[in-house]
XYZ file of C-alpha atoms in Angstrom:
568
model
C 0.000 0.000 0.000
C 2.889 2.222 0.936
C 4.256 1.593 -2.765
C 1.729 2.164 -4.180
C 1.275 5.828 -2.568
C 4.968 6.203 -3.997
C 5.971 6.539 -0.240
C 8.640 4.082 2.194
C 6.317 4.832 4.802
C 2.459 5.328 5.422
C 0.235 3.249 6.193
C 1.327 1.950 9.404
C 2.770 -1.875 9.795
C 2.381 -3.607 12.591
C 5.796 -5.596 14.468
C 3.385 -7.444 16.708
C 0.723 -9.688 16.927
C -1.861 -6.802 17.410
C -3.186 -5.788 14.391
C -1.872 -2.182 13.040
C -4.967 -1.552 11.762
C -8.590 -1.376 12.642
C -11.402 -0.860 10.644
C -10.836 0.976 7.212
C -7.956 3.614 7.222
C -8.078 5.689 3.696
C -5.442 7.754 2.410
C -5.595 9.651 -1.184
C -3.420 11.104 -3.045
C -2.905 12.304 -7.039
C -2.589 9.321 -9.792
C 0.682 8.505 -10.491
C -0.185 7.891 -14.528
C -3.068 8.724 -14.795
C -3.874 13.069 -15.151
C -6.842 14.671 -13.408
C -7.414 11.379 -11.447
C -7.207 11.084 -7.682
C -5.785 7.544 -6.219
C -7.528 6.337 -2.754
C -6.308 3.483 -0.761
C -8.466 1.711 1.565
C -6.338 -0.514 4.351
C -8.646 -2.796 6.064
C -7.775 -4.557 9.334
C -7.401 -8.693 8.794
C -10.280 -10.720 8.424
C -10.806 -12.877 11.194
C -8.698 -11.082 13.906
C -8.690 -13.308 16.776
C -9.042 -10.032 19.150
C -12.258 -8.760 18.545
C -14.934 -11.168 19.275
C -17.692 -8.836 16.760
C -18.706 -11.845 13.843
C -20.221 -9.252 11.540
C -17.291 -6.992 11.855
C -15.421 -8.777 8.766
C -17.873 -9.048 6.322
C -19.174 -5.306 7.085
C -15.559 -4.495 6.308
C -15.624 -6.919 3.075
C -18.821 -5.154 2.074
C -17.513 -2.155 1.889
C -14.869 -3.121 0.280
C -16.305 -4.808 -2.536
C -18.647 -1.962 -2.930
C -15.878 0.977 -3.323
C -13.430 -0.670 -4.380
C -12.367 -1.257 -8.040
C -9.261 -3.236 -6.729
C -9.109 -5.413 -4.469
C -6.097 -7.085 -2.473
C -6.102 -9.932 -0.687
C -2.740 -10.767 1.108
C -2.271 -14.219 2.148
C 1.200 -15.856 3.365
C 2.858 -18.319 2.038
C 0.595 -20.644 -0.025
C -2.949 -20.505 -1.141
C -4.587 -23.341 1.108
C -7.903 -23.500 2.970
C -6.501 -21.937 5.664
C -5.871 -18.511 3.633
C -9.187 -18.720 1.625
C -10.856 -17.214 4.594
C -12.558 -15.289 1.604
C -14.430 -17.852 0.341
C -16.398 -18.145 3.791
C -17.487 -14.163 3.666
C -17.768 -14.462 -0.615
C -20.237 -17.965 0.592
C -22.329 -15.687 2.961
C -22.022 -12.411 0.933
C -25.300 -13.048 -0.400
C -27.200 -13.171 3.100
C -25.059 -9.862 3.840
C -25.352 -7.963 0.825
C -28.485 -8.017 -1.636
C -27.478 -8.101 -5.196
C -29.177 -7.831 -8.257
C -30.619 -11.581 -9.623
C -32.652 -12.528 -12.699
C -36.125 -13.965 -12.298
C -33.743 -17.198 -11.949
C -31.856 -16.109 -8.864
C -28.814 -15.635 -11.037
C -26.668 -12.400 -9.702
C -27.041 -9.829 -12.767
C -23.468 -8.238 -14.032
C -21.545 -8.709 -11.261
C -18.521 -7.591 -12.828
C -20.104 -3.918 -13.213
C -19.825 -3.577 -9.459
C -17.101 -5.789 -7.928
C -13.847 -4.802 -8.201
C -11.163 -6.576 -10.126
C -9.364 -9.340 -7.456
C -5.714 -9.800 -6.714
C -4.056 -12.341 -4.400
C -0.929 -11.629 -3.215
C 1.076 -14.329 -1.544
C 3.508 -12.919 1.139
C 6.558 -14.943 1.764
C 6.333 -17.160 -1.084
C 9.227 -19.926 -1.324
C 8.073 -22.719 -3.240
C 8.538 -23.152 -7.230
C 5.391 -21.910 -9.319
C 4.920 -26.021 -10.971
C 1.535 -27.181 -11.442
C 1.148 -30.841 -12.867
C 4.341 -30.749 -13.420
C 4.888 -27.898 -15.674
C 5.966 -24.300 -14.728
C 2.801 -21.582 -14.229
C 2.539 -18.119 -13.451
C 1.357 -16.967 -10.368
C -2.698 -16.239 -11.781
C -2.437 -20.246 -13.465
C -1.577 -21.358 -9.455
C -4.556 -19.382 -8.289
C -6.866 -20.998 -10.593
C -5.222 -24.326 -9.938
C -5.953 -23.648 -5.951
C -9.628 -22.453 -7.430
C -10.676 -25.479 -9.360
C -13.637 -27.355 -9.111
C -13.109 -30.846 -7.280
C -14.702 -33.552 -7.966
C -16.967 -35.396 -5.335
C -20.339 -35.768 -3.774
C -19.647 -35.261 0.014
C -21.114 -32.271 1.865
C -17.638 -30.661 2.765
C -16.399 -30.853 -1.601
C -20.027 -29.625 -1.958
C -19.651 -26.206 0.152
C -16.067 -25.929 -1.079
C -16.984 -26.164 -4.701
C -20.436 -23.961 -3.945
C -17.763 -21.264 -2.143
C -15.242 -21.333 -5.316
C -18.134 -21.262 -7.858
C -19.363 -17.766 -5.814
C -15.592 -16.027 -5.497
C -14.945 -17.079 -9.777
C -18.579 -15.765 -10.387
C -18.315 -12.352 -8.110
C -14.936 -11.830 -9.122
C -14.429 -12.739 -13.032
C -11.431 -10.187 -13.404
C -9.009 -11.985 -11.163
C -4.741 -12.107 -10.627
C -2.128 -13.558 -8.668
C 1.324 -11.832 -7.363
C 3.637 -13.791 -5.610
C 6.349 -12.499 -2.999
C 8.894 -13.468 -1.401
C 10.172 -12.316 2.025
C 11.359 -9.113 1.930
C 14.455 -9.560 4.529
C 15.986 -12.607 5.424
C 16.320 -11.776 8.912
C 13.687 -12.090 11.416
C 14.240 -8.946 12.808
C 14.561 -6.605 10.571
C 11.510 -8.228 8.875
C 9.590 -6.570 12.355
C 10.533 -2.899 11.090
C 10.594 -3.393 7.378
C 9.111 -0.569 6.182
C 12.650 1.346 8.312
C 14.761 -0.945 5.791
C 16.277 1.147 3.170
C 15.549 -0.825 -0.426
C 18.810 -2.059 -1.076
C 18.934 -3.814 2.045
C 15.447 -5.784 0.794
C 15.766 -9.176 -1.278
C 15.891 -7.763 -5.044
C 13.044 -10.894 -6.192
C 10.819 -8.845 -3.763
C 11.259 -5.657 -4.934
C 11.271 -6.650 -8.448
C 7.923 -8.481 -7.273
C 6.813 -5.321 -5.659
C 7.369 -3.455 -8.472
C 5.765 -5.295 -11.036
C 2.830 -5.328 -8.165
C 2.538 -1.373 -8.628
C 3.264 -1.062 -12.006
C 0.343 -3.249 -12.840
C -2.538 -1.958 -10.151
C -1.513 1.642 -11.697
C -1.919 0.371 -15.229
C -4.491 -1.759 -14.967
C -7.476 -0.809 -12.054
C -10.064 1.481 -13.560
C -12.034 4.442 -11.437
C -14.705 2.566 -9.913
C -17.839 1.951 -11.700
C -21.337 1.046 -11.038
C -23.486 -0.430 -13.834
C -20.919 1.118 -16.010
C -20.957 4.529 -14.691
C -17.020 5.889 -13.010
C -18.208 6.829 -9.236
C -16.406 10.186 -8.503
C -15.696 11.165 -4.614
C -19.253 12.086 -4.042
C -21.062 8.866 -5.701
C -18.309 6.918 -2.948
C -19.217 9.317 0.144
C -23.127 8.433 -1.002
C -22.590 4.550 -1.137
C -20.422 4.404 2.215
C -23.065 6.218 3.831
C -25.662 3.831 2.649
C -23.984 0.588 3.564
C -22.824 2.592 7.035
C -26.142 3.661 7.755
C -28.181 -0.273 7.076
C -24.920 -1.592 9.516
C -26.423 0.899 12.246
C -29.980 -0.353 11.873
C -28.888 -4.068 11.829
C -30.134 -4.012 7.896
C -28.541 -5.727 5.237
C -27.023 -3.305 2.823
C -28.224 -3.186 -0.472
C -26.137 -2.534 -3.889
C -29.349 -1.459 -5.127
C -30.190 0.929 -2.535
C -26.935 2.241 -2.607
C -27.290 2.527 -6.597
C -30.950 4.398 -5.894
C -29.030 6.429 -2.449
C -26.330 7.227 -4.837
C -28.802 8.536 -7.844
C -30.952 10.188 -5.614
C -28.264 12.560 -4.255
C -26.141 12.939 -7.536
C -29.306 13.324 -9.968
C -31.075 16.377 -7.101
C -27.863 17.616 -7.641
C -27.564 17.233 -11.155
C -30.816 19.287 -10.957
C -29.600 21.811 -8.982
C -26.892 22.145 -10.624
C -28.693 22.239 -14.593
C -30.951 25.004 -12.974
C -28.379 27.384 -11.436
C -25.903 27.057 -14.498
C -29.348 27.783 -16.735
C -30.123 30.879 -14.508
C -26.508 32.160 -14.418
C -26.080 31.853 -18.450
C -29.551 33.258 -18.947
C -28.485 36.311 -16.780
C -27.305 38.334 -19.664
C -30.790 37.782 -21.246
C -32.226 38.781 -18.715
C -31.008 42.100 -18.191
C -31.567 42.892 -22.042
C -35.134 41.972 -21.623
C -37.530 43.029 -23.440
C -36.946 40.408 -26.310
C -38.425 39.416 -29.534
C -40.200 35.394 -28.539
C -38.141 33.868 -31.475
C -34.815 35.064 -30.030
C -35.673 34.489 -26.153
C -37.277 30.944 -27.410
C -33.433 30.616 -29.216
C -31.659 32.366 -25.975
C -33.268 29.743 -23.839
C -32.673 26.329 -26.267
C -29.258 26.969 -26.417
C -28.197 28.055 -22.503
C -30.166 24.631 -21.777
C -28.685 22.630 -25.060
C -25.429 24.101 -23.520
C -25.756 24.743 -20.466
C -28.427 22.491 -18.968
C -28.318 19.529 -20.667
C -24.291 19.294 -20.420
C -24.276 20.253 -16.499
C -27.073 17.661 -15.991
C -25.143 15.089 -17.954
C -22.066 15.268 -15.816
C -23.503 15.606 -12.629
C -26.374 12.675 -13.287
C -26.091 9.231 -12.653
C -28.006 6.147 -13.608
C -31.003 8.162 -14.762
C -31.703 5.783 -17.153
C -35.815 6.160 -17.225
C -35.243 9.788 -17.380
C -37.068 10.901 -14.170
C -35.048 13.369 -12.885
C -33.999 14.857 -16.632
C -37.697 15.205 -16.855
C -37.886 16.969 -13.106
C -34.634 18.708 -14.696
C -36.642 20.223 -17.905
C -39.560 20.951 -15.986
C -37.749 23.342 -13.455
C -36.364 25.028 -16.262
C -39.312 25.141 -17.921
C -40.960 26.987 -14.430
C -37.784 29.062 -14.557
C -37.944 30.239 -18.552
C -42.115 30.408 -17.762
C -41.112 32.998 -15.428
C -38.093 34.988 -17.812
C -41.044 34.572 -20.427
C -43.430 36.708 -18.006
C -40.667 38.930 -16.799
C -40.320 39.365 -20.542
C -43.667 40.336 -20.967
C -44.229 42.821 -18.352
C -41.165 44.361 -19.058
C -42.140 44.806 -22.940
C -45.558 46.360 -21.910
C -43.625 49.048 -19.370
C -41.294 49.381 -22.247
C -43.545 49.976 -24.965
C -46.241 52.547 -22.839
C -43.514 54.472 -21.772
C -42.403 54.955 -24.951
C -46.065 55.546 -26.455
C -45.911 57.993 -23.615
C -42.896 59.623 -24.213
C -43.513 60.098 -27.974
C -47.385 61.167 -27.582
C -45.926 63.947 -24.601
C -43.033 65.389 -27.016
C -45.180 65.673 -30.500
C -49.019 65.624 -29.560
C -49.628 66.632 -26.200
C -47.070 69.820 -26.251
C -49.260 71.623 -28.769
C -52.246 70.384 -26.894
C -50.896 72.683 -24.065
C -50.342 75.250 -26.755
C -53.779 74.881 -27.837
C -52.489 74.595 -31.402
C -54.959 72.002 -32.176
C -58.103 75.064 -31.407
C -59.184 75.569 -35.208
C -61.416 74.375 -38.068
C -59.008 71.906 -38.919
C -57.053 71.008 -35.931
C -58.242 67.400 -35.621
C -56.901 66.800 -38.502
C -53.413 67.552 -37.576
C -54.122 66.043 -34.462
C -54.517 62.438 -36.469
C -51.488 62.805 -38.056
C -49.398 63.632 -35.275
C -50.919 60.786 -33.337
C -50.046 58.691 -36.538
C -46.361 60.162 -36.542
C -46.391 58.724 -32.868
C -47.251 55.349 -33.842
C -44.929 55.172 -37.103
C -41.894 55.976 -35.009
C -43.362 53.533 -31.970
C -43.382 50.894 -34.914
C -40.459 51.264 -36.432
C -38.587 51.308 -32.867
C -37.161 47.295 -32.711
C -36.000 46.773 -29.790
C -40.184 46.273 -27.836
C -40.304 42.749 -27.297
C -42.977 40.118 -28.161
C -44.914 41.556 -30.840
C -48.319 40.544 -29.049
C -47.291 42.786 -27.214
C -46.810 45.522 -28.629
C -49.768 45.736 -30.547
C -51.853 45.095 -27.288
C -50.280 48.027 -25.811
C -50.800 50.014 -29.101
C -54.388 49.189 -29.097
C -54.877 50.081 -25.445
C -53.604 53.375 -25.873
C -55.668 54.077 -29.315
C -58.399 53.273 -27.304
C -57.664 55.765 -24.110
C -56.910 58.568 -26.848
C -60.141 58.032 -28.421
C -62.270 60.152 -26.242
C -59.685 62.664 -26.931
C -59.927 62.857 -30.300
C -63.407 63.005 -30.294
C -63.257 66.160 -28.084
C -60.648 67.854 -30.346
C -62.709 66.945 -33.208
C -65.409 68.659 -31.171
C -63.632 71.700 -30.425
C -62.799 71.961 -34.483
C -66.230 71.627 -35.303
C -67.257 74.610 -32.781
C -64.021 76.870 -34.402
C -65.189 76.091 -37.307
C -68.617 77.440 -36.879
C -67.346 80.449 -34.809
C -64.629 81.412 -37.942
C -67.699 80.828 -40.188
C -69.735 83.218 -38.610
C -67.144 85.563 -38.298
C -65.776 85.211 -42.065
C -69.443 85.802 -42.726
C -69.466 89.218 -40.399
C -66.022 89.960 -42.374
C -67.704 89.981 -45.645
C -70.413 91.981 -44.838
C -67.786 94.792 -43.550
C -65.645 94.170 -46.842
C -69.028 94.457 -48.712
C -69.882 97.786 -46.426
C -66.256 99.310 -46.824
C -66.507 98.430 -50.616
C -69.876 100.415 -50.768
C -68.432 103.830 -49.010
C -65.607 103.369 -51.068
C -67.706 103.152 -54.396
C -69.821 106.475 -53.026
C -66.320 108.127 -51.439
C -64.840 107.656 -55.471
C -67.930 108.001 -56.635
C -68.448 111.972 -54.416
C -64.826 112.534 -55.782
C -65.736 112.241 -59.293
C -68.631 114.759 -58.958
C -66.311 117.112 -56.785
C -63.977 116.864 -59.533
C -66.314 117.041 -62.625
C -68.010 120.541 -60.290
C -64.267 121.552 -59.919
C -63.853 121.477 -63.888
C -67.273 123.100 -64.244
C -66.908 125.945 -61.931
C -63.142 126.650 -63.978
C -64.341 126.474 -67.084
C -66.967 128.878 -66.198
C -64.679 131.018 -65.107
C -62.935 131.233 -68.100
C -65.938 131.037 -69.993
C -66.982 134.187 -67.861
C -64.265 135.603 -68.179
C -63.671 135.288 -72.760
C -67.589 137.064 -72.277
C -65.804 139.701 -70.345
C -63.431 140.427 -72.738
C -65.669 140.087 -75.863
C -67.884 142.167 -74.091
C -65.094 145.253 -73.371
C -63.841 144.614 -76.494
C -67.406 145.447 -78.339
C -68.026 147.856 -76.302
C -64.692 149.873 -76.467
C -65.174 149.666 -80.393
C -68.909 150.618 -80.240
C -67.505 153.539 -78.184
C -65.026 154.745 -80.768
C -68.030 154.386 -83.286
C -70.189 156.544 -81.083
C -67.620 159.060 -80.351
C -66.963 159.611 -83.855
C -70.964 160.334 -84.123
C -72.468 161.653 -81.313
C -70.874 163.409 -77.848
C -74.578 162.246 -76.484
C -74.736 159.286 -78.069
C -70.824 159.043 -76.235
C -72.668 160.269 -72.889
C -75.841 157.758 -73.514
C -73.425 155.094 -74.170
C -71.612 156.405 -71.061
C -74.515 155.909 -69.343
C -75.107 153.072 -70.780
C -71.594 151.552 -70.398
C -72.177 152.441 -66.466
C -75.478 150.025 -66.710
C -73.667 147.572 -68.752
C -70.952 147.610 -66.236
C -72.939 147.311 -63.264
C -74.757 144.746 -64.552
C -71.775 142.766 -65.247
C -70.172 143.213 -61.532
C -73.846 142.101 -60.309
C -73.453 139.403 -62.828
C -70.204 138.931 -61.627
C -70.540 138.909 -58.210
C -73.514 136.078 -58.653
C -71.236 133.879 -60.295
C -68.977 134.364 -57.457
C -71.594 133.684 -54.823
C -72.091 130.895 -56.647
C -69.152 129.497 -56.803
C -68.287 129.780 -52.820
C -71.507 128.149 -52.393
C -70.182 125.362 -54.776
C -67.430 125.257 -52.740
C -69.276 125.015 -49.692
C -70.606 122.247 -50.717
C -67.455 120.563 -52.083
C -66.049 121.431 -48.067
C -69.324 119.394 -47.151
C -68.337 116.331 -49.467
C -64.745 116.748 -48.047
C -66.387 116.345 -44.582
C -68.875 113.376 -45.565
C -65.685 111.650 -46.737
C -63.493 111.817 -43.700
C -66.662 110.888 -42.140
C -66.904 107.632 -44.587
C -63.125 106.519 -43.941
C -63.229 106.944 -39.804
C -66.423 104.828 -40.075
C -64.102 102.320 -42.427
C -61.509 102.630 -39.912
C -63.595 101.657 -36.875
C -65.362 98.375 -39.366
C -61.629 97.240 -39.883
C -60.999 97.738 -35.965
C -63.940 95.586 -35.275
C -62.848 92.704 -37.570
C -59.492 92.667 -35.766
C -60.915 92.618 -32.569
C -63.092 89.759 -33.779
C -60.636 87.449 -35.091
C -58.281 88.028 -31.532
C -61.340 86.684 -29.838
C -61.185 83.935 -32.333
C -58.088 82.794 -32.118
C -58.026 83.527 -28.297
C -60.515 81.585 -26.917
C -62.358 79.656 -29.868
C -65.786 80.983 -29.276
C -65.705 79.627 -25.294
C -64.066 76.440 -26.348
C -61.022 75.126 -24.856
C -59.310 71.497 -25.059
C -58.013 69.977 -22.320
């Protein structure tokens, strides 16, 4: 055992008759050729010690032996005789200590995918290796000493029966012979102090080839073809422990289920909290499209899942606990799925939110929507809100989205009707008072028809009363002019014709002052009148002025408070 830690020194040997060991001791250590493997010894104390008077005390220890064990080595001294097949007794009554697996038949099922492989090694060997007369190795002796005799007494019965049980249990079987390691008695008490070139070379060669072959040849231990790591061991020695406390007899199968139990819940555990940790990532970045979290969560379990549950998992061979496995998960991507959900339909209001606040209900607080066609800008806008919601990618399930969509259509509706509402009420009001507007337009265009129409006659009097004048005044002349002539005819005939025509001239001239001065009279009064037109106009264009006042101050009250209507 010490060799085959690589150590001189270890495991304790005992120089008396007391035995050096009791119970199981266990020491591990790293594989010697073997990477990323772990090699544990298990020392047992001697069958059979003659100190301890407990008769189940052996085979408990042979149970467990067999059970965690892949090797197993049996020393016996110096030949293999009854007296050193104490084995066969326990391997005879393993049955009614351990329960195995049998066929409807009573036949033990695949024994060799639970016992270990058996070696005998025969301390203190002297004699020559010759069986019927020819020269054998050391495994050909063992299955000489092994074979079947022939008989029908009760005594070759049992011994057969016992040999037909140890060949059957243990089908992968060896023999090492050795011989003694010292020569002299004493030193043999503290061989393991002996330094190794003091031993006989035949048995360290022997020991040597020992070791060389348990490294090369024992195989991790496996059950029903499955390696048993430290855990799967711990689970098993607790099991057969636990039926020697309650005075049960230990069962392989139990210890099979005991071991499956613990390593599949495990496995379970372990499949779920390597799913949640790779679906972490996902998580945050929720919300996501269904296709890509339904692809997120086939490969973390494909991946993830499925390979943790596969290492961990043991003899799960009707698939119960891969099925408890893929339900948990299941729960647990049920759950991301919701999270999913809720966190698209935050998402996806917020952002309907957001969008309606920054283009619709800004110039609803402006009350830029208060005219005859406002609604009609409002739809739009409320369309540009949902084009940009829709083309935004990143919302999640599309379910979704359109649910949230639809749910806020359906909250804006009232307030579209209202807007539409308040259109239809500007509408009227900027009706009546385009109406009112035309009426003044027609009223200004009427006083400015008479105002151009007064101008003309003011002008047309103006060209009158000038050409009179001039008119008047040719008459004047004509009229000097004949008479200054008809004077210079009369004073060539007559000094009282001259005087009569003086006289006359004096009438004529009077008359044409009075004449005169009537024409003047009426031309101020003419121009009276034109001061009176003059008047009537500025008179017209104030009243124009105070029409186009009124239309302004009717179209501020307009705009300002839509007839009474306001949109909230």
């Amino acid at each position: 055992m010490n060799r085959l830690l690589g150590k001189q020194a270890g495991f304790p040997l005992g120089p008396t008759i007391n035995a050096a060991t009791k119970g199981i001791w266990a020491w591990i250590t790293d594989h010697p050729t073997r990477p990323n493997h772990n090699l544990l010894l298990l020392d047992t104390e001697g069958l059979s010690h003659a100190t301890d008077g407990d008769e189940n005390r052996d085979i408990q220890i042979f149970v467990l032996s067999v059970i965690l064990s892949s090797t197993l080595i049996y020393n016996c001294q110096g030949v293999i005789d009854e007296s050193c097949l104490e084995l066969l007794d326990l391997v005879s009554e393993l049955s009614e200590h351990l329960v195995l697996r049998v066929d409807d038949e009573g036949n033990v099922i695949n024994m060799d995918r639970i016992f270990p492989a058996l070696h005998f090694v025969v301390r203190d060997f002297m004699l020559e290796l010759v069986v019927d007369g020819q020269p054998c190795s050391p495994t050909t002796y063992l299955e000489h000493c092994l074979k079947i005799r022939r008989g029908f007494g009760e005594k070759t019965r049992l011994r057969n029966n016992s040999r037909d049980k140890l060949k059957s249990y243990f089908p992968n079987r060896s023999c090492f012979v050795l011989p003694r390691p010292v020569t002299e008695d004493e030193a043999l008490k503290q061989v393991d102090e002996v330094p190794e070139d003091q031993l006989q070379p035949a048995f360290v060669d022997g020991v040597t080839q020992l070791v060389s072959t348990i490294h090369a040849q024992s195989e991790p231990k496996k059950v029903r073809g499955v390696w048993m790591n430290s855990r799967h061991l711990v689970e098993i020695a607790r099991n057969c422990v636990l039926a020697f406390r309650q005075d049960k007899i230990p069962s392989v199968e139990n210890a099979v289920v005991a071991v499956r139990q613990a390593e599949c819940l495990k496995a379970v555990e372990m499949a779920l909290q390597f799913y949640k940790i790779a679906m972490q990532d996902t998580v945050e970045e929720l919300p996501l499209q269904e296709d890509e979290l339904k692809r997120r969560h086939r490969h973390n379990f494909d991946n993830c899942a499925e390979r943790t549950f596969a290492e961990y998992a043991i003899f799960d061979d009707d698939g119960e606990f891969y099925n408890r496995m893929k339900a948990d998960i299941e729960k647990e991507y049920t759950m991301i799925c919701k999270n999913n959900e809720s966190e698209a339909l935050r998402l996806c209001r917020e952002m309907l939110d957001v969008l309606f606040t920054s283009i619709v209900q800004k110039k609803i607080d402006e009350d830029e929507y208060s005219y005859s066609d406002g609604h009609l800008e409002y739809i739009q806008d409320l369309q540009k809100v949902f084009v940009l919601y829709d083309e935004y990618p990143k919302k999640g399930p599309a379910y979704c989205a359109r649910q949230v969509r639809e749910d806020f259509e359906n909250e804006k509706q009232t307030q579209t009707q209202l807007i539409h509402q308040t259109a239809g009420a500007v509408a009227k009001k900027e009706q009546e008072i385009e109406t009112h507007r035309v009426l003044i337009e027609l009223e200004k265009q009427q006083n400015a028809d008479a105002q151009q129409a007064l101008e003309e006659r003011l002008d047309r009097l103006q060209i009158d009363h000038e050409e009179n004048l001039r008119r008047l005044e040719q008459e004047k002349g004509e009229m000097r002019e004949q008479y200054e002539e008809r004077i210079r005819r009369v004073n060539s005939e007559k000094q009282h014709e001259i005087q009569i025509r003086d006289a006359e001239a004096q009438r004529i001239s009077r008359e044409l002052e009075h004449r005169m001065r009537l024409t003047q009279e009426q031309l101020d009064a003419q121009q009276r009148r034109a001061d009176q037109s003059a008047d009537q106009i500025r008179l017209l264009m104030q009243q124009n002025r105070n029409l186009e006042e009124g239309l302004r101050h009717a179209n501020s009250r307009s705009r300002g408070g839509g007839g009474g209507c306001a949109i909230m």
